[in-house]
Tab-separated table of C-alpha atoms in Angstrom:
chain	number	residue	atom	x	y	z
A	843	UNK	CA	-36.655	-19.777	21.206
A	844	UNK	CA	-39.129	-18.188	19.121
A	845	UNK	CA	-41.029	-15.162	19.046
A	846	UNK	CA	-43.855	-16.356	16.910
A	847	UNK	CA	-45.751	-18.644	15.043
A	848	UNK	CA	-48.400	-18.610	12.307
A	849	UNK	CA	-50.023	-21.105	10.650
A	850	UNK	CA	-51.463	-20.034	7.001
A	851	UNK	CA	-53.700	-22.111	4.874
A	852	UNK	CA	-53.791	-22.403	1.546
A	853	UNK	CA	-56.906	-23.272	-0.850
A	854	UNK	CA	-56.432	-24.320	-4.696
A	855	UNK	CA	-52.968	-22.475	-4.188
A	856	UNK	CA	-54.333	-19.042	-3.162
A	857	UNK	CA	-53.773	-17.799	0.468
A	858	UNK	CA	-56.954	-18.455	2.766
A	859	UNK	CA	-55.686	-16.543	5.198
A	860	UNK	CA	-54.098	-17.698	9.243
A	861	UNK	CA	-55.329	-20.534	11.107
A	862	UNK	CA	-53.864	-18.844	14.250
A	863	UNK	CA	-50.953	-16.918	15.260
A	864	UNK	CA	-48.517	-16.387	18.533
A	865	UNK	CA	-46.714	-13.554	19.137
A	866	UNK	CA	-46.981	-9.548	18.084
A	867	UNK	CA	-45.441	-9.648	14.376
A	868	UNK	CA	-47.660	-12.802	13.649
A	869	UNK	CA	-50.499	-11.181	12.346
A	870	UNK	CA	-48.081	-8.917	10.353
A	871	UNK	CA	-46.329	-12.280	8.986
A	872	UNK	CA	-49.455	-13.807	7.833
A	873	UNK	CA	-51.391	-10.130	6.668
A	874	UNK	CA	-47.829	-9.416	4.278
A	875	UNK	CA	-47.334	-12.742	3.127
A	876	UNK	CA	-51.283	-12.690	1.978
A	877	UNK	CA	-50.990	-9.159	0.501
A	878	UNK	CA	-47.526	-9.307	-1.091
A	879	UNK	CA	-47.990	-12.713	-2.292
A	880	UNK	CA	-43.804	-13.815	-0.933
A	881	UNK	CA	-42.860	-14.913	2.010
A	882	UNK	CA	-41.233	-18.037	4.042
A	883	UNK	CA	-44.628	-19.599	4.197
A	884	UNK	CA	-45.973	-19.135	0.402
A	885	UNK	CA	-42.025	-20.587	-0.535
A	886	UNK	CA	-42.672	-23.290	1.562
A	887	UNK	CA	-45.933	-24.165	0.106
A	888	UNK	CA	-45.020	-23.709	-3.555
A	889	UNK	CA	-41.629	-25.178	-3.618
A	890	UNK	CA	-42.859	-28.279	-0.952
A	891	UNK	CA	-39.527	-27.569	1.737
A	892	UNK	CA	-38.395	-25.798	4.182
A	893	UNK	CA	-38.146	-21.980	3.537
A	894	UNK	CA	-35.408	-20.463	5.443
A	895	UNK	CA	-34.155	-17.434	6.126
A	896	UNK	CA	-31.509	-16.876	9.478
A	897	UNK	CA	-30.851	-12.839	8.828
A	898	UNK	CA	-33.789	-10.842	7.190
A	899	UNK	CA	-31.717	-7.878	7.894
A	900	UNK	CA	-28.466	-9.551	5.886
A	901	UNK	CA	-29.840	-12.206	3.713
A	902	UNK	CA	-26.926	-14.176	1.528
A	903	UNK	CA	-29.489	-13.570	-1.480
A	904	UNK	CA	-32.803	-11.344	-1.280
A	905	UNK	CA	-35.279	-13.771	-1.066
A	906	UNK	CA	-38.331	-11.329	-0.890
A	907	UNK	CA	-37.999	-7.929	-1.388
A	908	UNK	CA	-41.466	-6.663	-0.564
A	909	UNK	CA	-41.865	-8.965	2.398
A	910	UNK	CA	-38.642	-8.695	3.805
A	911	UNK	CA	-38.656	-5.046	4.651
A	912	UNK	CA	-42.385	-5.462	5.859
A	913	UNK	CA	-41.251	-7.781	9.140
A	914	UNK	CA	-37.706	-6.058	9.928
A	915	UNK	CA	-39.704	-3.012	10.670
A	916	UNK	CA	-42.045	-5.017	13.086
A	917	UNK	CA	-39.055	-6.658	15.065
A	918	UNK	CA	-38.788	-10.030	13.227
A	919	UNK	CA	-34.675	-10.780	12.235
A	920	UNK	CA	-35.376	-14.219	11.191
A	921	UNK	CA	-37.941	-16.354	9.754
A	922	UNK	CA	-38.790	-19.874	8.801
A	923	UNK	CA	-41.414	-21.794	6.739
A	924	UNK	CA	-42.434	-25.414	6.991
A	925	UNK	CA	-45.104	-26.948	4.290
A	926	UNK	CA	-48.011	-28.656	5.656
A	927	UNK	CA	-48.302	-31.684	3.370
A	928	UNK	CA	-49.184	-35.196	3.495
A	929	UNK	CA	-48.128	-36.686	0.333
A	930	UNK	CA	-49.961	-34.528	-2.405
A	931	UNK	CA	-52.015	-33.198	-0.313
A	932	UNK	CA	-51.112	-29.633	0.409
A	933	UNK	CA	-52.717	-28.002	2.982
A	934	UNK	CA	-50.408	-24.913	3.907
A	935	UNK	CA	-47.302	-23.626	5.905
A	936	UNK	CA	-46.251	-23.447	9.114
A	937	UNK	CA	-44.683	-20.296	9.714
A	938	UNK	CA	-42.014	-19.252	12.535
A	939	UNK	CA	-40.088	-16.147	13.669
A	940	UNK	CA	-37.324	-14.939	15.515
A	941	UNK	CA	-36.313	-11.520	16.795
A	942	UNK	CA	-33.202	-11.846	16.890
A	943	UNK	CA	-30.979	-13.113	13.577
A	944	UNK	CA	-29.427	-16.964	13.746
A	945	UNK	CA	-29.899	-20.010	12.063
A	946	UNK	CA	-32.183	-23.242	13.824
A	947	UNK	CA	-30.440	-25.704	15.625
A	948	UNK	CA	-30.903	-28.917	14.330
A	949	UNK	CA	-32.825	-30.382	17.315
A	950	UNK	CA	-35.225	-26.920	16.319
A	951	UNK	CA	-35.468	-27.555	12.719
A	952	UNK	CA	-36.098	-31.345	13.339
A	953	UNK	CA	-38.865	-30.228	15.774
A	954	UNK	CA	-40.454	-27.592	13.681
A	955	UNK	CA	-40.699	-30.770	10.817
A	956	UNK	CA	-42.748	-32.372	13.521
A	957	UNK	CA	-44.684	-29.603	14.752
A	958	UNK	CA	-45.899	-29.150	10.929
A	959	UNK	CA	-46.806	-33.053	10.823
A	960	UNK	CA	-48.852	-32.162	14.190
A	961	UNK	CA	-50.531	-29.396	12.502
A	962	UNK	CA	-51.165	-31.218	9.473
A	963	UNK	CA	-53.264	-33.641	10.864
A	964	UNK	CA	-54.668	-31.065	13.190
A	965	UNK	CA	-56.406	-29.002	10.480
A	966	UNK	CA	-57.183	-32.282	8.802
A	967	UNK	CA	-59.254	-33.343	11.874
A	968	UNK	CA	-60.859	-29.836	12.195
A	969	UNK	CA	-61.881	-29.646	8.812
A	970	UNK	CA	-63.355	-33.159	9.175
A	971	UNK	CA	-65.455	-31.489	11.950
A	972	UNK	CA	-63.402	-33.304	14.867
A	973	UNK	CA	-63.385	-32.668	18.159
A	974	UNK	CA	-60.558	-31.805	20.254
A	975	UNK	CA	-60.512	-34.874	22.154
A	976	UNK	CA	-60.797	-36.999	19.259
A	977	UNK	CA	-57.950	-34.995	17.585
A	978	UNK	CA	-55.895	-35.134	20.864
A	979	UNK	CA	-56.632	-39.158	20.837
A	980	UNK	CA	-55.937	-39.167	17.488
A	981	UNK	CA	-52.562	-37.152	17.307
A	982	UNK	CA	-51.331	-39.201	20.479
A	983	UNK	CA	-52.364	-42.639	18.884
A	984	UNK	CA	-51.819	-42.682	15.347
A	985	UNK	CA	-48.319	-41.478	14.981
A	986	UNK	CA	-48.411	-42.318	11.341
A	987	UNK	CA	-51.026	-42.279	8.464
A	988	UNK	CA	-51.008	-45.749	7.033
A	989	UNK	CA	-50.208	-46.277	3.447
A	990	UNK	CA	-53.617	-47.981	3.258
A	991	UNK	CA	-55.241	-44.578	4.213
A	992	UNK	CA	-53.155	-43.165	1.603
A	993	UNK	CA	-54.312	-45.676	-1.062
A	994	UNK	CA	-58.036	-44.807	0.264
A	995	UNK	CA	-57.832	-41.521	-0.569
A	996	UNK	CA	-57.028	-41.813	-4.008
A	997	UNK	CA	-59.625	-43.671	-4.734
A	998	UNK	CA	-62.380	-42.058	-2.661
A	999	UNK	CA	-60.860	-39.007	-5.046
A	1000	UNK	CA	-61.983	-40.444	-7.762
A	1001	UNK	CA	-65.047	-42.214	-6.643
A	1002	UNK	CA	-66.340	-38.448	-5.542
A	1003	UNK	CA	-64.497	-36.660	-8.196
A	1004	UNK	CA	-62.968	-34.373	-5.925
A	1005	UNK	CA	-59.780	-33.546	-4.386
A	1006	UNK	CA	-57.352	-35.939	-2.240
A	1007	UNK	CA	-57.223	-33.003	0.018
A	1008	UNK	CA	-61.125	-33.028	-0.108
A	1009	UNK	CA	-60.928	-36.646	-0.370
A	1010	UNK	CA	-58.637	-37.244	2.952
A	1011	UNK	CA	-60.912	-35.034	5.044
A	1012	UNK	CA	-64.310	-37.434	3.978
A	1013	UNK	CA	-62.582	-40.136	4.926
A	1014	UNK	CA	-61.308	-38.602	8.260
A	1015	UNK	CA	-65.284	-37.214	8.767
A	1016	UNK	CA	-66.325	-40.683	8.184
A	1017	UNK	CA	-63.871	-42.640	10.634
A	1018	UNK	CA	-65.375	-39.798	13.639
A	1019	UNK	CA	-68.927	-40.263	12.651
A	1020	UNK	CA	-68.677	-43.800	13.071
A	1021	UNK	CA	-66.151	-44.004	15.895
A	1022	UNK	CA	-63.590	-46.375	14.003
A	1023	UNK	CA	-60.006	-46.097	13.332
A	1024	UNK	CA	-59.219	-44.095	10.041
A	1025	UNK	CA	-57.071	-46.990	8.841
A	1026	UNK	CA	-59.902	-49.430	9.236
A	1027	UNK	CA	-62.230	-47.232	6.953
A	1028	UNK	CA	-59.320	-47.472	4.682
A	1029	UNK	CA	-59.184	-50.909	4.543
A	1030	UNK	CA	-62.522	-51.599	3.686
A	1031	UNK	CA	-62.169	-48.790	0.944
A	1032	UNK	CA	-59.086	-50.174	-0.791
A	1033	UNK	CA	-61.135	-54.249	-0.292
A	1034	UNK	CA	-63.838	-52.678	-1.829
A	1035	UNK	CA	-66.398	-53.005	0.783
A	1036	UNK	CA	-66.911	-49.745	1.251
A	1037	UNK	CA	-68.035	-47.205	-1.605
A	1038	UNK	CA	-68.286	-43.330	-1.233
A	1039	UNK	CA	-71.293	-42.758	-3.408
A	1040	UNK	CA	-70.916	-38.836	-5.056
A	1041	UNK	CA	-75.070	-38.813	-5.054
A	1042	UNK	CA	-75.946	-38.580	-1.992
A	1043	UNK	CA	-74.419	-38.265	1.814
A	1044	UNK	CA	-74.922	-42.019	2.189
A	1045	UNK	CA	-72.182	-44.321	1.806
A	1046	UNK	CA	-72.801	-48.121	1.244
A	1047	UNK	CA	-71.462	-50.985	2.199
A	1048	UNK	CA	-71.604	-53.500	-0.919
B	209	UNK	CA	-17.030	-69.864	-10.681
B	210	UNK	CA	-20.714	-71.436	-11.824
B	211	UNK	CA	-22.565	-69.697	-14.858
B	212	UNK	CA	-25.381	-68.291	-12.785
B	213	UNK	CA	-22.704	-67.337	-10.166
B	214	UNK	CA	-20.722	-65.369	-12.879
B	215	UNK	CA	-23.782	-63.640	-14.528
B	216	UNK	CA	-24.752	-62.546	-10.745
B	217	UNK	CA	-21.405	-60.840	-10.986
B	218	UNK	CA	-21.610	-59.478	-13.469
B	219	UNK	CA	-25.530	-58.096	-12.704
B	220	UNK	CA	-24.236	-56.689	-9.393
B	221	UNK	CA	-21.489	-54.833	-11.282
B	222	UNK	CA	-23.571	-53.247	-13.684
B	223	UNK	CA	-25.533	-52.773	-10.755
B	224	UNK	CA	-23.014	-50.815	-9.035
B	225	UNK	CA	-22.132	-49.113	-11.903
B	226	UNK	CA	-25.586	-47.703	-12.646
B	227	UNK	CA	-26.016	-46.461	-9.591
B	228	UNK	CA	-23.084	-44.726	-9.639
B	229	UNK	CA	-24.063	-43.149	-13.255
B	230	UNK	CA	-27.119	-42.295	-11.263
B	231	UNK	CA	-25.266	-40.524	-8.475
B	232	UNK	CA	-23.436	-38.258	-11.039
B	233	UNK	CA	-26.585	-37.360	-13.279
B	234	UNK	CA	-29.073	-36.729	-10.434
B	235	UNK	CA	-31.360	-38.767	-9.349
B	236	UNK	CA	-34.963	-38.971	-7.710
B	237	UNK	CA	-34.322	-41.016	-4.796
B	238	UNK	CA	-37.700	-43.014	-4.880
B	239	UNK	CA	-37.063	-44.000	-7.866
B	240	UNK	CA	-33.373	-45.254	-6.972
B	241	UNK	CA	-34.665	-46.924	-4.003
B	242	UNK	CA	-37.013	-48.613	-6.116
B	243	UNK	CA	-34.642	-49.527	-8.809
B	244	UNK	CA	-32.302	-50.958	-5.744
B	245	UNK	CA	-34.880	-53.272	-4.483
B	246	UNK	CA	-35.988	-54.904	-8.017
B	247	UNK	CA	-31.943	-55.074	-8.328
B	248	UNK	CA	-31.549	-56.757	-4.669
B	249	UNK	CA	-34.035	-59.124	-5.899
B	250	UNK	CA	-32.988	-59.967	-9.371
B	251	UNK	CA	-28.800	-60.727	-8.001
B	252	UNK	CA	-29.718	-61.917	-4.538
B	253	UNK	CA	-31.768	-65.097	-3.345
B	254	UNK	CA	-34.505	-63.255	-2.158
B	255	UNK	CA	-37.894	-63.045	-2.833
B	256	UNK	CA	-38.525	-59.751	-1.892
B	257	UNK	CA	-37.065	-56.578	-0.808
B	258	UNK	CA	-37.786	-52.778	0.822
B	259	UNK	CA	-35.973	-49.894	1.868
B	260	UNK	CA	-36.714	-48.059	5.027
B	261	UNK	CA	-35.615	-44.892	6.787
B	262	UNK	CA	-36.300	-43.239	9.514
B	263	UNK	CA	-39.346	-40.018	9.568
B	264	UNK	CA	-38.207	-37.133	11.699
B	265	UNK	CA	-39.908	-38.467	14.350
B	266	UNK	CA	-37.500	-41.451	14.753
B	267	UNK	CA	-39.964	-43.762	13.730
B	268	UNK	CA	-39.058	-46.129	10.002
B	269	UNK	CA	-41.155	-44.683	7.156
B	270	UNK	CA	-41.156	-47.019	3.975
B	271	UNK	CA	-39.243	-45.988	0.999
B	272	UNK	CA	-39.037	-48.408	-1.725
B	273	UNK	CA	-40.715	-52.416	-2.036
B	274	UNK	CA	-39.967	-54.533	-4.632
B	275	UNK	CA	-43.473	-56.142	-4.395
B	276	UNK	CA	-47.057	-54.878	-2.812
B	277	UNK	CA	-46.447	-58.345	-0.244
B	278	UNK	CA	-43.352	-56.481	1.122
B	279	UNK	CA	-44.934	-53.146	1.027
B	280	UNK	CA	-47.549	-54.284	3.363
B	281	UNK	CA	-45.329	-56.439	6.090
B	282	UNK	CA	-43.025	-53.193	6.019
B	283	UNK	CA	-45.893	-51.027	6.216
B	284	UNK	CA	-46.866	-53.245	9.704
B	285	UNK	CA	-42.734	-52.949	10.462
B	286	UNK	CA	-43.055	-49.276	10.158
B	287	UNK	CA	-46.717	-49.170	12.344
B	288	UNK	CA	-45.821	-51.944	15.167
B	289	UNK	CA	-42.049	-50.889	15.294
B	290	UNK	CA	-41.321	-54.512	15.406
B	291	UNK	CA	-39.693	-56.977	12.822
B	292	UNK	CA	-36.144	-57.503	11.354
B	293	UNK	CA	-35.572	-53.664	9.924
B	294	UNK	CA	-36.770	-52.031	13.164
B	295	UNK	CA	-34.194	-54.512	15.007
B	296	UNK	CA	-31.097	-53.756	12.765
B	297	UNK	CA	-32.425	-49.717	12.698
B	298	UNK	CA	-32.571	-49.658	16.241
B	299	UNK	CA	-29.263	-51.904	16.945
B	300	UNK	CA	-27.042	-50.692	13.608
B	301	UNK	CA	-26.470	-54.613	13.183
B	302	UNK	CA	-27.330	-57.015	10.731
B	303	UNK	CA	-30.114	-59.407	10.984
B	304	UNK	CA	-29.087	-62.651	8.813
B	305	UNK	CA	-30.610	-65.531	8.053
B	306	UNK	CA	-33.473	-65.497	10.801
B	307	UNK	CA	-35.830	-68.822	10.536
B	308	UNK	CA	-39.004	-67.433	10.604
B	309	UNK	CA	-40.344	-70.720	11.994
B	310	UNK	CA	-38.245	-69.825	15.418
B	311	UNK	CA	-38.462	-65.911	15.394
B	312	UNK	CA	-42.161	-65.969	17.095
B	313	UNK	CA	-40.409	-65.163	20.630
B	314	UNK	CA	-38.451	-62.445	19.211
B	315	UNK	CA	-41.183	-60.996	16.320
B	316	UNK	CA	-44.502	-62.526	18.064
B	317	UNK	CA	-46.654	-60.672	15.703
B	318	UNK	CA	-44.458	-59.647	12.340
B	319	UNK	CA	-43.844	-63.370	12.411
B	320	UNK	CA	-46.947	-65.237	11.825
B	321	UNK	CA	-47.724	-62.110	8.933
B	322	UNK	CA	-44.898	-62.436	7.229
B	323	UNK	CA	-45.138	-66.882	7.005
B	324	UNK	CA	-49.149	-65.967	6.134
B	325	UNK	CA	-47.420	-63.987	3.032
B	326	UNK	CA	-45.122	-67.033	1.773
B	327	UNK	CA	-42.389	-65.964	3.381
B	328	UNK	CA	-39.912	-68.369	5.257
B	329	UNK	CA	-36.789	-66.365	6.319
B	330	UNK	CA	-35.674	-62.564	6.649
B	331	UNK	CA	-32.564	-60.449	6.799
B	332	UNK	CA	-32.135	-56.437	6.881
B	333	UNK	CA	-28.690	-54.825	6.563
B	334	UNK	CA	-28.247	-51.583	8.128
B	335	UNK	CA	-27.596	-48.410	5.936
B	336	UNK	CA	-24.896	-46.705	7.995
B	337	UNK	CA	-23.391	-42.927	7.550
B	338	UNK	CA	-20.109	-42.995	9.988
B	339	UNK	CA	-21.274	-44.223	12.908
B	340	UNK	CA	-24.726	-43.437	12.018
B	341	UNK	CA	-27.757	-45.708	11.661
B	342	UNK	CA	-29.506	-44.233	8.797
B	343	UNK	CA	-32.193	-46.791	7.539
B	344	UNK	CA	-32.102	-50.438	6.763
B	345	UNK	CA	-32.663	-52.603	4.072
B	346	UNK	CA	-34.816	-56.033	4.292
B	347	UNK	CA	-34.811	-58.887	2.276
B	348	UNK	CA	-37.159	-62.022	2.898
B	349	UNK	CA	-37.113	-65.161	1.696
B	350	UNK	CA	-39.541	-67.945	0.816
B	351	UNK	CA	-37.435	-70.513	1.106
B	352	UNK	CA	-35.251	-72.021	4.535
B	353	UNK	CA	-31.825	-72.298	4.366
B	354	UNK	CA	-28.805	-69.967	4.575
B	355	UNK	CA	-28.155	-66.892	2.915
B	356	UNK	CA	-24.622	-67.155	1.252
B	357	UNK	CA	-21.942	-65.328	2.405
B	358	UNK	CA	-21.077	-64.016	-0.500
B	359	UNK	CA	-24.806	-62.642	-1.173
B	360	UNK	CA	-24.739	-61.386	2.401
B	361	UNK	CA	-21.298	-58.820	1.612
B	362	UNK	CA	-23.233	-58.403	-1.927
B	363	UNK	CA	-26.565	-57.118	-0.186
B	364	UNK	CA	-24.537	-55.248	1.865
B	365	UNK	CA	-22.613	-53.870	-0.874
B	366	UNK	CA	-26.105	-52.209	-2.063
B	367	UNK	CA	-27.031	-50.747	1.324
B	368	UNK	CA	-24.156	-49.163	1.480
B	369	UNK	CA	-24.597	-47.601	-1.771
B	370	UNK	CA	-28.137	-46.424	-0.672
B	371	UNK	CA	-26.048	-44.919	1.979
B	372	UNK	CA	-23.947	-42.896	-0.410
B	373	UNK	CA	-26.854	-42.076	-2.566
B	374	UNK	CA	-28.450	-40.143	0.535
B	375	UNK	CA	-25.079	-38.239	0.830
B	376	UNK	CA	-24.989	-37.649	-2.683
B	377	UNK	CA	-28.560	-36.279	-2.975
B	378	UNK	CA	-27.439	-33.221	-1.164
B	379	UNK	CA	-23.336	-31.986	-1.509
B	380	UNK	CA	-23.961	-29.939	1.534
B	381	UNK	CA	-25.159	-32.718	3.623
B	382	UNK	CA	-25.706	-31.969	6.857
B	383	UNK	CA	-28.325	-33.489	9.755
B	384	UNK	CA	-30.341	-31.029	8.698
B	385	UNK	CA	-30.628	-31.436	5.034
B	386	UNK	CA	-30.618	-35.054	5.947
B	387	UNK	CA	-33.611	-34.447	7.552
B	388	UNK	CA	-35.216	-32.659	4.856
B	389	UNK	CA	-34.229	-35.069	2.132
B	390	UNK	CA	-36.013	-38.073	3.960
B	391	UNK	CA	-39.045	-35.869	4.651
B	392	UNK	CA	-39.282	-35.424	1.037
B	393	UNK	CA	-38.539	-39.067	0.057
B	394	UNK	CA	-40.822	-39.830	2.469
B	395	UNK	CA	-43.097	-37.713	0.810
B	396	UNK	CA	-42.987	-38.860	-2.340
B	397	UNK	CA	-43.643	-42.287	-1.130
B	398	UNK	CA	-47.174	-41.185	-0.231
B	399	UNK	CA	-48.056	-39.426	-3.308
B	400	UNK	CA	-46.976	-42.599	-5.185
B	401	UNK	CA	-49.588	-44.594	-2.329
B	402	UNK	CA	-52.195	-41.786	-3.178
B	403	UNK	CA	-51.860	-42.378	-7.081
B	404	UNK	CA	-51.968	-45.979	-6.314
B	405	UNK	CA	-55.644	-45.238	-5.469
B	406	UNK	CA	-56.406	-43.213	-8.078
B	407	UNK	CA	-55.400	-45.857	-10.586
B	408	UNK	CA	-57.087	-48.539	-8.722
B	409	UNK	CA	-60.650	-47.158	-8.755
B	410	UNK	CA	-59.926	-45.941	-12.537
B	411	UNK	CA	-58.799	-48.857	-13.991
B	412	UNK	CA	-60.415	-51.411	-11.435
B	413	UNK	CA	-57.512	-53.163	-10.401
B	414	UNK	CA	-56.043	-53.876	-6.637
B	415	UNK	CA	-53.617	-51.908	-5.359
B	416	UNK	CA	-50.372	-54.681	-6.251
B	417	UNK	CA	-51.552	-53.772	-9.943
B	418	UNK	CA	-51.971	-50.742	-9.844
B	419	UNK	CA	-48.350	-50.028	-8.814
B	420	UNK	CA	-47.426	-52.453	-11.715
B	421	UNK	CA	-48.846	-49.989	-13.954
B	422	UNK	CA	-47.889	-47.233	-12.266
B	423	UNK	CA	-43.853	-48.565	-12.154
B	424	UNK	CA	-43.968	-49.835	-16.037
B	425	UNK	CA	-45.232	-46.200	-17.238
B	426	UNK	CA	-42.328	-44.646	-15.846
B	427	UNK	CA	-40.200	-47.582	-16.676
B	428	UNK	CA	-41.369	-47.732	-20.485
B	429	UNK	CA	-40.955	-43.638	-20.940
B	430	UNK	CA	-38.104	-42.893	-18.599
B	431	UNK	CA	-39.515	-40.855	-16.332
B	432	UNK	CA	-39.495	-40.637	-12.710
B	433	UNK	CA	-42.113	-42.745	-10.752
B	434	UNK	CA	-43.071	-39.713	-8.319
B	435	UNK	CA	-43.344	-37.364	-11.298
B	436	UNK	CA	-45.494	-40.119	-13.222
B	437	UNK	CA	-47.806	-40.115	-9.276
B	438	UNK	CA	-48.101	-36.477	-8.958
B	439	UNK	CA	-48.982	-35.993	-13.174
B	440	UNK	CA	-52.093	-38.697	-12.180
B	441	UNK	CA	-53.067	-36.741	-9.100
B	442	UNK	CA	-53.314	-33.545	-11.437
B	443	UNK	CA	-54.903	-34.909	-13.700
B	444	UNK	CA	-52.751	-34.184	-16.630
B	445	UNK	CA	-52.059	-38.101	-16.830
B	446	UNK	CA	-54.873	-40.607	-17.055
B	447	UNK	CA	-54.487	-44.160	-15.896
B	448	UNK	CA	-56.878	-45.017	-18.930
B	449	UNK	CA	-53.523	-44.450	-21.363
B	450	UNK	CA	-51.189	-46.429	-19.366
């Protein structure tokens, strides 16, 4: 059981600050992480795995010596963080914690890998100006990205000269504002059918 | 013993022997996937071979084709759950020598896919860990006929050493580092479908080219095929000096 949850995002690898938080030492998880610049969720970003740590108050090795100190005072004993990533596409961490020391179980730690997935492609969606019943449709529906989506993106990255991150959400914003599957958009993308012109909002269809 | 039965030998040995060079030195295990299926389809009669393991979600996630064809009928295995690797995932059995042209009861959609692609029969081999199911590996086939028994124990030879190779990646190996390790092979797989694009629309080329170039940069300079991915994403390799 946990006491809390945060989920931070991250833009061009500097802290943009919580999504949303749970519990009372949340908003102290995400503020010190932001200020400090260490934490479960920044480790988790950087280094692209989990970030674990069972006993804040006993750690094996001090992982974070500003940070650490920061959330044993507010009531947190243990704390996890889980990247928010979809390929190279890095989005953030998902951030969890305990008051009361212990590692996760293995059914928790292979749920908190799917919970991040979940909130991957839930900030995705938002960002792509989704709404919630589209992301809930979405979410329930398409369990996985298709590689062809994948393959999209990269080249819409390049045909806009911008991000995959930036990339992934035009696609996603043009499968809602057209009502059509993601992977569909994809497909024409990757046949060449469809081109995302960097000019102007419109996108033709050769 | 025929020549070209000897030199198979002798390719699955050195094979074997690779890998298990690999398994000492460290390894990225896209890249050994990768090397595994070009291997399964250089010693075996196949056409064509993939590796696939499970997402933390229980559902198969692609790891490694030998050819874009593959990539896309596992990529349909993977979406529809159905199709020889999510039969031997889900059973921990091998599927051998399946005639496509009587598999549309069993696969009624996979089937008339894969025959559209050229290909005539299919096999997967299950990747086991104790008494664990831990991915598969298919092979397919564009010819009828039998699979030789002897090709059968070799193919299964190499998913066990796939097998090992997940062990290996972490000494600590637990469920839980399992878990991570496919999340991040997983991973990886994407970024190499995301720099897939990228190449593509540089270069003009379809995405089965594209991963040609993509493999025979890291090939020709040693490096490892994710690495080569992620240095195109960031922009601090351009397709244009492939």
């Amino acid at each position: 059981m946990m006491s809390g949850a945060v989920i931070m995002l991250v833009s061009d690898d500097a802290p943009l600050g919580s999504w949303c938080t749970s519990g009372e030492a949340s908003g102290l998880m995400e503020e010190a992480q932001y200020t400090l610049g260490e934490g479960p969720c920044i480790d988790a970003y950087d280094l692209e795995c989990p970030a674990i740590e069972p006993d804040l108050a006993n750690p094996e090795t001090v992982r974070w010596p500003a940070f650490s100190p920061v959330l044993l005072r507010a009531g947190a004993r243990a704390v996890f963080g889980f990247p928010l990533r979809i390929g190279a596409v890095r989005l953030g961490a998902l951030g969890l914690y305990r008051d009361t020391p212990g590692p996760l179980t293995d059914d928790q730690h292979a749920d908190a890998l799917v919970v991040a997935d979940v909130a991957t492609r839930a900030v995705l969606a938002l960002q792509a100006n989704a709404s919630p019943s589209e992301l809930a449709t979405e979410i329930e529906t398409g369990a996985n990205l298709r590689f062809v989506v994948h393959q999209a993106c990269g080249m819409v990255a390049v045909q806009l000269s911008v991000s995959l991150t930036e990339a992934l959400i035009r696609l996603r914003a043009y499968s809602f504002a057209n009502d059509r599957p993601i992977a569909e958009i994809a497909e024409d993308v990757v046949a060449r059918r469809l081109h995302f012109d960097p000019d102007s909002e419109e996108i033709y269809e050769q | 013993m025929t020549e070209a039965h000897s030199s198979r030998e002798v390719l699955l040995t050195r094979t074997l022997v690779k890998l298990a060079d690999t398994l000492v030195e460290g390894f990225d295990i896209v890249d050994l996937f990768t090397f595994l299926a070009d291997r399964c389809v250089e010693i075996l009669d196949v056409a064509a071979a993939g590796l696939m393991l499970p997402r933390t979600n229980g559902e198969l996630g692609i790891v490694a084709s030998s050819s874009e064809a593959m990539h896309i009928l596992e990529a349909f295995e993977a979406q529809s759950n159905e199709g020889p690797c999510p039969d031997c995932y889900r059973t921990g059995q091998p599927v051998v020598n399946l005639d496509l042209a009587t598999a549309h009861g069993r696969w009624p959609r996979f089937t008339p896919r894969a025959l559209v692609a050229g290909f005539r029969s299919v096999h997967a081999l299950p990747m086991r860990l104790r008494n664990d199911t831990i991915g598969a590996l298919n092979l397919f086939r564009t010819h009828e006929g039998r699979m030789s028994e002897s090709d059968v124990n070799a193919a299964q030879s190499l998913a066990d050493v796939a097998s090992i190779a997940i062990l290996q990646y972490r000494t600590d190996i637990d469920l839980r580092a399992l878990n991570d390790q496919l999340s991040y092979a997983l991973n990886s797989r994407i970024v190499i479908e995301q720099a897939k694009g990228i190449v593509g629309e540089r270069s003009g080329t379809d995405m089965a080219q594209a991963f040609t170039l993509l493999r025979s940069y890291a090939r020709n300079n040693g490096r490892r095929l994710a690495d080569v991915a992620r240095q195109v994403i960031d922009g601090t390799l351009r397709p244009e000096s492939f």
